mmCIF file of C-alpha atoms in Angstrom:
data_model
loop_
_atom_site.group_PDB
_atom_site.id
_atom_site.type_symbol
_atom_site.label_atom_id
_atom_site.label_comp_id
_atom_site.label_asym_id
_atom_site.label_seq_id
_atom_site.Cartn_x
_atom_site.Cartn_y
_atom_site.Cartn_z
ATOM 1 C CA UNK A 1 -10.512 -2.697 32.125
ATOM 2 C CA UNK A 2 -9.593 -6.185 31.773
ATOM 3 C CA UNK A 3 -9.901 -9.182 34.272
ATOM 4 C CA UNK A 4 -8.376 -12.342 33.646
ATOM 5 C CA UNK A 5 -10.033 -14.393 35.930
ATOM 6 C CA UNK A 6 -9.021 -18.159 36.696
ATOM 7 C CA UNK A 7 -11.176 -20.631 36.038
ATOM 8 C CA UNK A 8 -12.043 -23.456 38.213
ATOM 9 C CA UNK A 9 -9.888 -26.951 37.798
ATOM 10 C CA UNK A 10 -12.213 -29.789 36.843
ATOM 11 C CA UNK A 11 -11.789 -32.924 39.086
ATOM 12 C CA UNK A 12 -8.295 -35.068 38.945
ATOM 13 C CA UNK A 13 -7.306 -32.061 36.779
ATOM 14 C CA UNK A 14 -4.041 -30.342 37.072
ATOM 15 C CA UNK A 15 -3.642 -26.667 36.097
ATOM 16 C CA UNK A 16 -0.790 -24.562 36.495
ATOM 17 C CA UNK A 17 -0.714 -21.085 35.302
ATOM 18 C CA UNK A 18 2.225 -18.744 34.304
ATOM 19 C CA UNK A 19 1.923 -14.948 33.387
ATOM 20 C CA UNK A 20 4.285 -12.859 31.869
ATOM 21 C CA UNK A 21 4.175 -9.271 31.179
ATOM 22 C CA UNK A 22 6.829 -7.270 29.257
ATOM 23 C CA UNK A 23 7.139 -4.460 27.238
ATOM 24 C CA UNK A 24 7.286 -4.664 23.025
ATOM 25 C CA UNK A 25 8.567 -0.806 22.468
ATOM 26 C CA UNK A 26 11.399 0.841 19.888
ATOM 27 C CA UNK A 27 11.370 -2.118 17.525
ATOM 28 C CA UNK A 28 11.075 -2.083 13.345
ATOM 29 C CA UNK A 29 8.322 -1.614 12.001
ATOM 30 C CA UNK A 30 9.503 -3.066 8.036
ATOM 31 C CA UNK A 31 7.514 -6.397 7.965
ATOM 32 C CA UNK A 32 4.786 -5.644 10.249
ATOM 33 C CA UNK A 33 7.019 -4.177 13.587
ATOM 34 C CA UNK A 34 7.731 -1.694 15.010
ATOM 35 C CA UNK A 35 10.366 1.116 14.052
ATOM 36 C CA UNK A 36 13.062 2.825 16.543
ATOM 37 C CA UNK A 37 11.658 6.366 15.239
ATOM 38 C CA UNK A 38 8.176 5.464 16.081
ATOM 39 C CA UNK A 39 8.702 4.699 19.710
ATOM 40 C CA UNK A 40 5.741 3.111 20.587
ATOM 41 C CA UNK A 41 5.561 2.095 24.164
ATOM 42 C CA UNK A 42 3.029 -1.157 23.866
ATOM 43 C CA UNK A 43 2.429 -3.086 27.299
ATOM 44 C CA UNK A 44 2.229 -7.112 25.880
ATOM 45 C CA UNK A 45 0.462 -9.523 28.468
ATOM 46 C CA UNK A 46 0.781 -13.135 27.170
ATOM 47 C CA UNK A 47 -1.435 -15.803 29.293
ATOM 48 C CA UNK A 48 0.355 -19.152 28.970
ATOM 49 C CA UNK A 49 -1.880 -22.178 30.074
ATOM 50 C CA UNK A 50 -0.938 -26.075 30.401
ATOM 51 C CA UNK A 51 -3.659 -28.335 31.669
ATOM 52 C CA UNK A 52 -2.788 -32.282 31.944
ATOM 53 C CA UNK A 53 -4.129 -35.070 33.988
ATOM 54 C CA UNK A 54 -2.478 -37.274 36.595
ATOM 55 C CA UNK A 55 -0.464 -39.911 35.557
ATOM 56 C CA UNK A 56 -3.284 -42.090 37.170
ATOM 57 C CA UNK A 57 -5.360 -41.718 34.727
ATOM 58 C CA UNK A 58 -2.796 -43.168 32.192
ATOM 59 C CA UNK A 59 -3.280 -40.313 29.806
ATOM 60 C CA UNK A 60 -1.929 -36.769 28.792
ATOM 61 C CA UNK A 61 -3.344 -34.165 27.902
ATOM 62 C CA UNK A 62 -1.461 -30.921 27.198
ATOM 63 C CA UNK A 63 -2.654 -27.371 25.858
ATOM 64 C CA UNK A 64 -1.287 -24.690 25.145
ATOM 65 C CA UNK A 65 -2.446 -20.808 24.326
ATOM 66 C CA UNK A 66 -1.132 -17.885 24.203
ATOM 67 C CA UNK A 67 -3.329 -14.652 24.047
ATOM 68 C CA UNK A 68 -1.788 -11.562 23.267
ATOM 69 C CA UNK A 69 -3.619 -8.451 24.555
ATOM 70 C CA UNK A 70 -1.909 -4.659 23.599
ATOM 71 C CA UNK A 71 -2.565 -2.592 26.319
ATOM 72 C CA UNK A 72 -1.792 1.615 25.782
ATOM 73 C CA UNK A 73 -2.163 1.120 30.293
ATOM 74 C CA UNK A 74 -2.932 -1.102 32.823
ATOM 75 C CA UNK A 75 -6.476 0.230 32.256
ATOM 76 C CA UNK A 76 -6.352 -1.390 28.742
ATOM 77 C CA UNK A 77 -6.408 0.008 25.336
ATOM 78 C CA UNK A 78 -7.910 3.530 24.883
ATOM 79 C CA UNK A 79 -9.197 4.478 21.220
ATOM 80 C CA UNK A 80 -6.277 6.943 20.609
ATOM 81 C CA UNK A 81 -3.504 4.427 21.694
ATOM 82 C CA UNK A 82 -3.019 3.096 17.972
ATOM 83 C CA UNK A 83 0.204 2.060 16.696
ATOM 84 C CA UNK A 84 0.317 5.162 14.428
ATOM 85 C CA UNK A 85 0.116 8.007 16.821
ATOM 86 C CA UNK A 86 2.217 11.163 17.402
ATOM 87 C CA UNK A 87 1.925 11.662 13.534
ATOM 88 C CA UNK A 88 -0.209 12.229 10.835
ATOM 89 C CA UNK A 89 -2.209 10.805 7.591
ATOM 90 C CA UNK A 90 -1.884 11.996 4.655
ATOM 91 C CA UNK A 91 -4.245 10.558 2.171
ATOM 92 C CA UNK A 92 -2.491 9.942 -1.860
ATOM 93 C CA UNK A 93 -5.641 8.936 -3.665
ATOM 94 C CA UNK A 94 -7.487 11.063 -6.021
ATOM 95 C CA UNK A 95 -11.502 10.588 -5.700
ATOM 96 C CA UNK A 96 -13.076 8.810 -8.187
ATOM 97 C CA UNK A 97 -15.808 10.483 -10.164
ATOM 98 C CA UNK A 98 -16.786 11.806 -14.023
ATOM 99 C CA UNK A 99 -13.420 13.765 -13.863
ATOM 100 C CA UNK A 100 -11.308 10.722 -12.902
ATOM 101 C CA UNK A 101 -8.581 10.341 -16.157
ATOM 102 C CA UNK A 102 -8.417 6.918 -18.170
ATOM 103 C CA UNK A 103 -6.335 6.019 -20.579
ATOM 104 C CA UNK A 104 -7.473 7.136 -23.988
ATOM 105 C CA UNK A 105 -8.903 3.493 -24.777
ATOM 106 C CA UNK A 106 -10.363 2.656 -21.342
ATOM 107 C CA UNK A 107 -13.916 3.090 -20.268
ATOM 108 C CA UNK A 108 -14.226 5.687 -17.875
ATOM 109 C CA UNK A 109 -15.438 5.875 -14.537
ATOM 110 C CA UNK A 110 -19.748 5.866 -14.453
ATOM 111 C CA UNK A 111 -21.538 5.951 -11.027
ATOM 112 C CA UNK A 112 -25.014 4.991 -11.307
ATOM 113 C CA UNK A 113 -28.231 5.606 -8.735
ATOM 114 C CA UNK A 114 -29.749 2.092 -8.132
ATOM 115 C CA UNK A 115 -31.803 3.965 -5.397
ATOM 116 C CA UNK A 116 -31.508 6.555 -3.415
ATOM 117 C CA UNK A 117 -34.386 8.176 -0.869
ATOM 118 C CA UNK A 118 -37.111 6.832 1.853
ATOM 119 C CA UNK A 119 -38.026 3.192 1.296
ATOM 120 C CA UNK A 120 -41.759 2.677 1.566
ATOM 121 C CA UNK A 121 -41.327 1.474 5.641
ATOM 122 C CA UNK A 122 -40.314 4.858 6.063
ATOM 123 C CA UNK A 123 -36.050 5.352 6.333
ATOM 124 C CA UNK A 124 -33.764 6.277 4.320
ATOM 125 C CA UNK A 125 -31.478 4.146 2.391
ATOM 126 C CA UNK A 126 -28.982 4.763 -1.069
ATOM 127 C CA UNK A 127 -26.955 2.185 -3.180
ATOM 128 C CA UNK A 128 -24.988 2.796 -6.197
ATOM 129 C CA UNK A 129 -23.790 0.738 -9.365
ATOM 130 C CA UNK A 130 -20.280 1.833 -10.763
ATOM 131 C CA UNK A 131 -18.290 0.625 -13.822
ATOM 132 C CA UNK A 132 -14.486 1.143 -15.342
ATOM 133 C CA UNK A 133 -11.776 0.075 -16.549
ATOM 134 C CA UNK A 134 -9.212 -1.385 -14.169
ATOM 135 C CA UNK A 135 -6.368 0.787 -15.486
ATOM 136 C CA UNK A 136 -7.525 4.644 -14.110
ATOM 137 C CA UNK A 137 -7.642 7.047 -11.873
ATOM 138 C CA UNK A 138 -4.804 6.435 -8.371
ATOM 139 C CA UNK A 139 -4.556 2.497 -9.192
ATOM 140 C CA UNK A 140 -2.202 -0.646 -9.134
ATOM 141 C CA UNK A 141 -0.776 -2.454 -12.232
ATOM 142 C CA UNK A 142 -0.344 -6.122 -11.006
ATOM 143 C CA UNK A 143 2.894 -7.993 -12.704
ATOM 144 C CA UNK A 144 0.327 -10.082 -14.944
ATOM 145 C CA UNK A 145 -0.340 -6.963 -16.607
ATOM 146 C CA UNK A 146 3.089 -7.245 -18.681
ATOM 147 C CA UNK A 147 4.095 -10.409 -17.341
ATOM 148 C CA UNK A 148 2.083 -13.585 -18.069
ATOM 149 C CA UNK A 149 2.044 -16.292 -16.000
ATOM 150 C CA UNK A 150 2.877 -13.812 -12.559
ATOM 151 C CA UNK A 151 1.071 -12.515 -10.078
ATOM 152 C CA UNK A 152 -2.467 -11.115 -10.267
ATOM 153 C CA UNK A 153 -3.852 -8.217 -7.716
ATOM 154 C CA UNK A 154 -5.328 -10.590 -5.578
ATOM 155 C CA UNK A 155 -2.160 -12.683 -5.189
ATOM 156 C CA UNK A 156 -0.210 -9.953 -4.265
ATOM 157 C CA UNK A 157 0.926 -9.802 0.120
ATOM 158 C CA UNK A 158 -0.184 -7.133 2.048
ATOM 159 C CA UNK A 159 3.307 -6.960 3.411
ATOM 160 C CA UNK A 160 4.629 -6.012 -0.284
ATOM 161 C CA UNK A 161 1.605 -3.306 -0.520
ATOM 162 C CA UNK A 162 2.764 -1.446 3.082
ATOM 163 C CA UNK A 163 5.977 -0.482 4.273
ATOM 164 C CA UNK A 164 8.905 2.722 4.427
ATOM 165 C CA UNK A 165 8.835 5.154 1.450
ATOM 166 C CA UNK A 166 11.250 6.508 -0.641
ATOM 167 C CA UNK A 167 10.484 9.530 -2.506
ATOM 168 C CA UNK A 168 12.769 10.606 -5.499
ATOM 169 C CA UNK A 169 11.991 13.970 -6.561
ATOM 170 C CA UNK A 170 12.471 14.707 -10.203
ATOM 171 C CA UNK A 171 9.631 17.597 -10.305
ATOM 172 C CA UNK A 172 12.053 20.232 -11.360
ATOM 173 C CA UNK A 173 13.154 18.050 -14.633
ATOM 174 C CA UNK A 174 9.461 17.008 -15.241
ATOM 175 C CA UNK A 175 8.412 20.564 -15.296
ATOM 176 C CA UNK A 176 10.668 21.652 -18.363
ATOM 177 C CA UNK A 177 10.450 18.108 -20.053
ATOM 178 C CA UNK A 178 6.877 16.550 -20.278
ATOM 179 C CA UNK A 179 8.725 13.395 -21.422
ATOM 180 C CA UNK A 180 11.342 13.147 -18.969
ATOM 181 C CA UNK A 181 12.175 9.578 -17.821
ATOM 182 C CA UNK A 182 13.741 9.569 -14.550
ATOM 183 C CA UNK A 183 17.308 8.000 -14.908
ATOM 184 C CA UNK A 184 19.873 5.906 -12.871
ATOM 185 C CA UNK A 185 22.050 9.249 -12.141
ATOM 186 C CA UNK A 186 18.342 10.410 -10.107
ATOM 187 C CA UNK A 187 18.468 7.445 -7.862
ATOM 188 C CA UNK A 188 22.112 7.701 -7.440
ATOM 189 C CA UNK A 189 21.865 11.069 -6.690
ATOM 190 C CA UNK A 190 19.119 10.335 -4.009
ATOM 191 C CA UNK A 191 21.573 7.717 -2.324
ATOM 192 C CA UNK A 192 23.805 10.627 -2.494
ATOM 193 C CA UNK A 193 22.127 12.709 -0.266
ATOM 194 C CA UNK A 194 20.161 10.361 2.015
ATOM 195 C CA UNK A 195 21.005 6.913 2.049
ATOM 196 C CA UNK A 196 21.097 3.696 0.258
ATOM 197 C CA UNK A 197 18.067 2.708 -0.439
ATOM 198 C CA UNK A 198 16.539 -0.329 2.311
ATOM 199 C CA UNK A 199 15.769 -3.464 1.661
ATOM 200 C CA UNK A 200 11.676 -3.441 1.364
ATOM 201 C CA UNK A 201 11.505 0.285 0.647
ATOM 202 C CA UNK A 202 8.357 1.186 -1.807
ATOM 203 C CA UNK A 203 9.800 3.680 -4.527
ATOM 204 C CA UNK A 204 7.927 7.004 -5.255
ATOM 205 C CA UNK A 205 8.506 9.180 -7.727
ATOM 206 C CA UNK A 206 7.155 12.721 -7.777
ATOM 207 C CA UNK A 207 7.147 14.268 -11.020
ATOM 208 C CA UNK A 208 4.631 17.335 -9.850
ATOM 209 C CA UNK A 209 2.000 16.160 -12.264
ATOM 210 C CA UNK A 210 -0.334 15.682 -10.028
ATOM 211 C CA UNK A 211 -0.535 19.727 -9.825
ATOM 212 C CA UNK A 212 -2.598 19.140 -13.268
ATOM 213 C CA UNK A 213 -5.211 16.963 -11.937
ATOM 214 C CA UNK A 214 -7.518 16.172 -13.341
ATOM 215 C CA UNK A 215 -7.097 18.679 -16.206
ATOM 216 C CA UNK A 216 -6.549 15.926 -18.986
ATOM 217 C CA UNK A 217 -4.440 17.788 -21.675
ATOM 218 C CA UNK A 218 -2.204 19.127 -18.862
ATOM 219 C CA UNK A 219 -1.833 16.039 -17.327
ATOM 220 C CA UNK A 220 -1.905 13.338 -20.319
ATOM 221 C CA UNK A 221 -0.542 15.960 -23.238
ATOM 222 C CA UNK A 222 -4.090 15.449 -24.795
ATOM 223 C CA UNK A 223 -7.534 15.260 -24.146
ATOM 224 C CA UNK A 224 -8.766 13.318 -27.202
ATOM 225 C CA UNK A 225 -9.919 9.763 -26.550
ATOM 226 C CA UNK A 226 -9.492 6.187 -28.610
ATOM 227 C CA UNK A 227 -6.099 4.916 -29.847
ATOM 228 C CA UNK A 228 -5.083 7.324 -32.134
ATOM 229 C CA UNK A 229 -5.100 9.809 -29.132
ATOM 230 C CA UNK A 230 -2.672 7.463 -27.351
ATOM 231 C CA UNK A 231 0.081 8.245 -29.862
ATOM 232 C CA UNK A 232 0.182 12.174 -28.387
ATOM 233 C CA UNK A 233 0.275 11.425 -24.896
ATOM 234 C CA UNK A 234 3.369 13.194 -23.189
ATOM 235 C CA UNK A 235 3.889 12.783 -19.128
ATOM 236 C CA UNK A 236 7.157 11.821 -17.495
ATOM 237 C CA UNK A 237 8.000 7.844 -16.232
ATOM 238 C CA UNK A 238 10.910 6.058 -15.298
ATOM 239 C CA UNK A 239 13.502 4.731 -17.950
ATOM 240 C CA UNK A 240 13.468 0.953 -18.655
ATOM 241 C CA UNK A 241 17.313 1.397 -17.474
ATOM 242 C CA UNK A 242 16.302 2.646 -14.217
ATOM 243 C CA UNK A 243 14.071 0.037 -13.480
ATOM 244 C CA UNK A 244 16.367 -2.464 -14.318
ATOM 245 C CA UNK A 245 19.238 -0.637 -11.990
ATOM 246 C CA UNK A 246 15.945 -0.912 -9.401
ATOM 247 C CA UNK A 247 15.459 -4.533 -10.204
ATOM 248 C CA UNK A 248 19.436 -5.999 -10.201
ATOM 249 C CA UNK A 249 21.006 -3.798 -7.737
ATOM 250 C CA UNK A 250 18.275 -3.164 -4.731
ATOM 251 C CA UNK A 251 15.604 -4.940 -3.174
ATOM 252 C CA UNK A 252 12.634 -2.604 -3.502
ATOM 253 C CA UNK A 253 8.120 -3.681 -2.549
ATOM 254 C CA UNK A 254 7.262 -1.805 -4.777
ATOM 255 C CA UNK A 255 7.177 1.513 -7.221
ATOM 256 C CA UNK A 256 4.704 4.410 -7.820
ATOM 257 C CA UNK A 257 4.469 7.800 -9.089
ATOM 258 C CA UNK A 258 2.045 10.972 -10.010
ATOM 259 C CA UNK A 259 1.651 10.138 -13.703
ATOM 260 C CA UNK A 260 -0.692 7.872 -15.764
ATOM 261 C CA UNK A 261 1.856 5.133 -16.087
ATOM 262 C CA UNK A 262 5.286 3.846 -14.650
ATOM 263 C CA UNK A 263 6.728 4.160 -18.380
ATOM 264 C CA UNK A 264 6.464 7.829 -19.696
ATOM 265 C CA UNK A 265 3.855 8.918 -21.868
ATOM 266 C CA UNK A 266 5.571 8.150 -25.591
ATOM 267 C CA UNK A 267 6.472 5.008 -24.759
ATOM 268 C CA UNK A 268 5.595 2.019 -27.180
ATOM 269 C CA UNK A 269 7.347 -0.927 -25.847
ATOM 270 C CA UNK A 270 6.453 -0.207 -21.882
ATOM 271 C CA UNK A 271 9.856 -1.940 -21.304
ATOM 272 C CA UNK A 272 10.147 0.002 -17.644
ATOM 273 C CA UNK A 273 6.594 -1.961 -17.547
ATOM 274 C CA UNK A 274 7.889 -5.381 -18.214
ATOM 275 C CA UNK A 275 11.233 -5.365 -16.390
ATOM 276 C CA UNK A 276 9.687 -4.207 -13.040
ATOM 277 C CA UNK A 277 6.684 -7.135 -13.595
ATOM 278 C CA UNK A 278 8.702 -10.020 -14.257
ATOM 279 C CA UNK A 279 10.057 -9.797 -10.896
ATOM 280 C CA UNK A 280 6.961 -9.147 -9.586
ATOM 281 C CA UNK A 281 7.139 -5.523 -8.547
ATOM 282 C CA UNK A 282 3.716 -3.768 -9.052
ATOM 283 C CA UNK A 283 3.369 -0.216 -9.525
ATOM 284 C CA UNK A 284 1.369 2.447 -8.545
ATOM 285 C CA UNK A 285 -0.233 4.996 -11.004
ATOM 286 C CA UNK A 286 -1.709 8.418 -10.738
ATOM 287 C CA UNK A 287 -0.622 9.097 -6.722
ATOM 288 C CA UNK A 288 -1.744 12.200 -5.245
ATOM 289 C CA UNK A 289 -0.257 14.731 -2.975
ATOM 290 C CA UNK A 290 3.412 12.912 -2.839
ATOM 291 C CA UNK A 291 4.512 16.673 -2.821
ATOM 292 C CA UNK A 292 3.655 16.731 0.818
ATOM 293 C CA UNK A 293 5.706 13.507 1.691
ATOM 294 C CA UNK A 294 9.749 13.678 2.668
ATOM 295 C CA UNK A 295 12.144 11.651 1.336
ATOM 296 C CA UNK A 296 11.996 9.425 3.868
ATOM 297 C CA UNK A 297 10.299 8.522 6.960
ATOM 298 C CA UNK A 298 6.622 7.923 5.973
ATOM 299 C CA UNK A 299 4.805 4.701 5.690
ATOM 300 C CA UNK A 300 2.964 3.594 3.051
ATOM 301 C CA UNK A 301 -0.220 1.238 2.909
ATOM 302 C CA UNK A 302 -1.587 0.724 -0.203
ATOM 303 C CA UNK A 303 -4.389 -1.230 -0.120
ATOM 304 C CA UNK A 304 -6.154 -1.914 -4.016
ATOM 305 C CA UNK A 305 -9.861 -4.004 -4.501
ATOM 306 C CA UNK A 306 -9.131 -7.890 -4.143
ATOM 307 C CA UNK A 307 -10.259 -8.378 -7.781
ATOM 308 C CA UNK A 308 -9.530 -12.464 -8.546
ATOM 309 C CA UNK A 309 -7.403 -12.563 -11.379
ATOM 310 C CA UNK A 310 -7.204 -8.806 -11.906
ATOM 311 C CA UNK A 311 -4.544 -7.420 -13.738
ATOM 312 C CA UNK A 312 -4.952 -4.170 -11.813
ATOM 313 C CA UNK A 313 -7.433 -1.968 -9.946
ATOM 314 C CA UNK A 314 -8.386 1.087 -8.287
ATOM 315 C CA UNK A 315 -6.446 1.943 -5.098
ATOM 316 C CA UNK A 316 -6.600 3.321 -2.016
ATOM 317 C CA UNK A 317 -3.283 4.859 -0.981
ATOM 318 C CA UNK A 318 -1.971 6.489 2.117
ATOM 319 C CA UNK A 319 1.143 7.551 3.869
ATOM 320 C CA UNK A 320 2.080 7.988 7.476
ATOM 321 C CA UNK A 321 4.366 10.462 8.684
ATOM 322 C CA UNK A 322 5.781 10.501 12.261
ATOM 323 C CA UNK A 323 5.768 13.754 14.131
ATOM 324 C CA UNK A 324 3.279 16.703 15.415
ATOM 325 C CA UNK A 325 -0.423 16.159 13.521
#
C-alpha cells in the first residue's frame, strides 16, 4: 500500500496541497497510449505541490511536481496488473546458436566458454564470448545500411521499433514461387479486406519460410557459403514497386518479414532495400512464428542491441495479442 504522507511546513513557509485522482482507461495505445481494444482500467493519482514564502520575506519561491503513480487498486499495483494483460506473448525471434543462417559471406554465429563451473571460493559462476556478423539470424537492417548519411541502429526511436502490426499474408504465392516478390495488388488486396493501412503501423510479411528454419537450402535455395553461393540464393521479398507504393502513399514504422532479406533472394540491385532506407524505414529480417499472428490487432516491440554506429544487429522481437492467454 501506499501512504502519501504530508510533510511538515518549515517556519514562515506556506504550503498548500491539491490532489487529484482520475481514471486514464480506453485510450490509444499508437505512440506509447493506450488502445480502445485494450481496455485497461489504470487508477492515475497525480500529487501537485506549490510551496512559496510570504510576501514578507520579499521573495518567491514556487515549485512544482507532479508524481504519477499507476495503481491496478487502491491497494496499489499488484505484479499481474501490467498494461499488457488479458492477452498473450508470442515471441518472433529465432535463438541464436551454430544453426543460426548468415548470409553466404557473413561470419556466422560462434559462442565461446570464457568460464564456466565453481570458482575457487566455492560458487558457481559462467560467462560467454560470442562473435557475428551484424546481418543474421531474426535481425534489423538500419537505413545506413543502403542509405549513407541516415540513421544508424542506435539512432533509431523506440517509438518507431513498437507499435500495431499489419500482417500481409502472401504464404500461398511464396510456396509455389521461391522468388516471389510481394506486389502492390497484395497490399491492395489487404486494404481490401481489412482496412487501410494506419498511420504508424509496422508492416509484416509472412511468406511461410520460416517453416524451413533453419534448414539452409530450404530456406536460402542453397547451402554453399562465400559469394559465388550468393548468386543461387532463391527466397521471396517485397518488390522495389511495393516499397515505393509503401513509402509515397502510407505512413508505415517500419517493415519485416520471414526471409533472409526485405528484397527477394535474386536480387542484385536491393532497390526494395534502398527505397525503404532513404526514408528511414528499417526492416526486419528472418521473423519467426508470424504464422501465429492475425492481420491485425497485435503489438509489436522490437527491440535490437544499441550498437553505436551499427548498420544493423541481432533482434529481439515480440508481438502482443489481446484476448484469452
Amino acid at each position: 500500500m501506499l501512504i502519501a504522507s504530508r510533510p511538515q511546513p518549515a517556519p514562515n513557509l506556506q504550503i498548500p496541497y491539491r490532489v487529484e485522482a482520475g481514471i486514464a482507461a480506453e485510450h490509444d495505445f499508437a505512440g506509447g497510449v493506450f488502445k480502445p481494444a485494450d481496455r485497461q482500467h489504470v487508477s492515475r493519482i497525480v500529487f501537485h505541490s506549490e510551496s512559496r514564502y510570504f510576501p514578507a520575506m520579499k521573495m518567491r519561491l514556487v515549485r512544482l511536481s507532479s508524481l504519477l503513480l499507476f495503481l491496478g487498486s487502491a491497494a496499489g499495483l499488484a505484479a499481474g496488473d501490467a498494461p499488457f494483460i488479458g492477452g498473450r506473448w508470442i515471441d518472433l525471434t529465432h535463438a541464436f546458436s551454430s544453426n543460426t543462417l548468415y548470409w553466404p559471406t557473413a561470419e556466422q554465429f560462434t559462442l565461446e566458454t570464457e568460464f564456466h563451473g565453481q570458482t575457487p571460493k566455492g560458487y558457481f559462476y559462467a560467462a560467454n564470448r560470442y562473435r557475428a556478423s551484424e546481418h543474421g539470424g531474426t535481425h534489423i537492417d538500419a537505413p545506413i545500411h543502403f542509405a549513407e548519411n541516415h540513421k544508424t541502429v542506435d539512432q533509431l526511436p523506440i517509438d518507431q521499433l513498437t507499435g500495431a502490426a499489419v500482417v500481409v499474408d502472401v504464404s500461398a504465392r511464396a510456396q509455389k514461387d521461391a522468388d516471389y516478390q510481394i506486389a502492390v495488388a497484395d497490399l491492395k488486396a489487404w486494404e481490401k479486406r481489412h482496412q487501410q493501412i494506419p498511420k504508424g503501423a509496422i508492416v509484416l510479411f509472412h511468406t511461410g519460410f520460416a517453416r524451413h528454419w533453419p534448414d539452409a537450402k530450404k530456406y536460402l535455395g542453397t547451402d554453399e557459403k562465400g559469394a559465388e553461393a550468393v548468386a543461387k540464393l532463391h527466397f521471396p521479398g517485397l518488390h522495389p514497386d511495393a516499397a515505393r507504393w509503401l513509402v509515397t502513399g502510407r505512413t508505415i514504422k517500419a517493415v519485416g518479414l520471414d526471409t533472409a532479406s526485405i528484397d527477394y533472394g535474386q536480387s542484385t540491385l536491393f532497390e526494395s532495400h534502398r527505397i525503404l532506407f532513404e526514408h528511414d524505414i528499417p526492416a526486419f529480417e528472418n521473423v519467426a512464428a508470424l504464422d501465429q499472428l492475425p492481420a491485425t490487432g497485435a503489438y509489436i516491440i522490437a527491440l535490437p542491441m544499441k550498437i553505436q554506429g551499427g548498420s544493423g544487429g541481432p533482434l529481439r522481437i515480440v508481438a502482443w495479442i489481446a484476448g484469452k492467454p
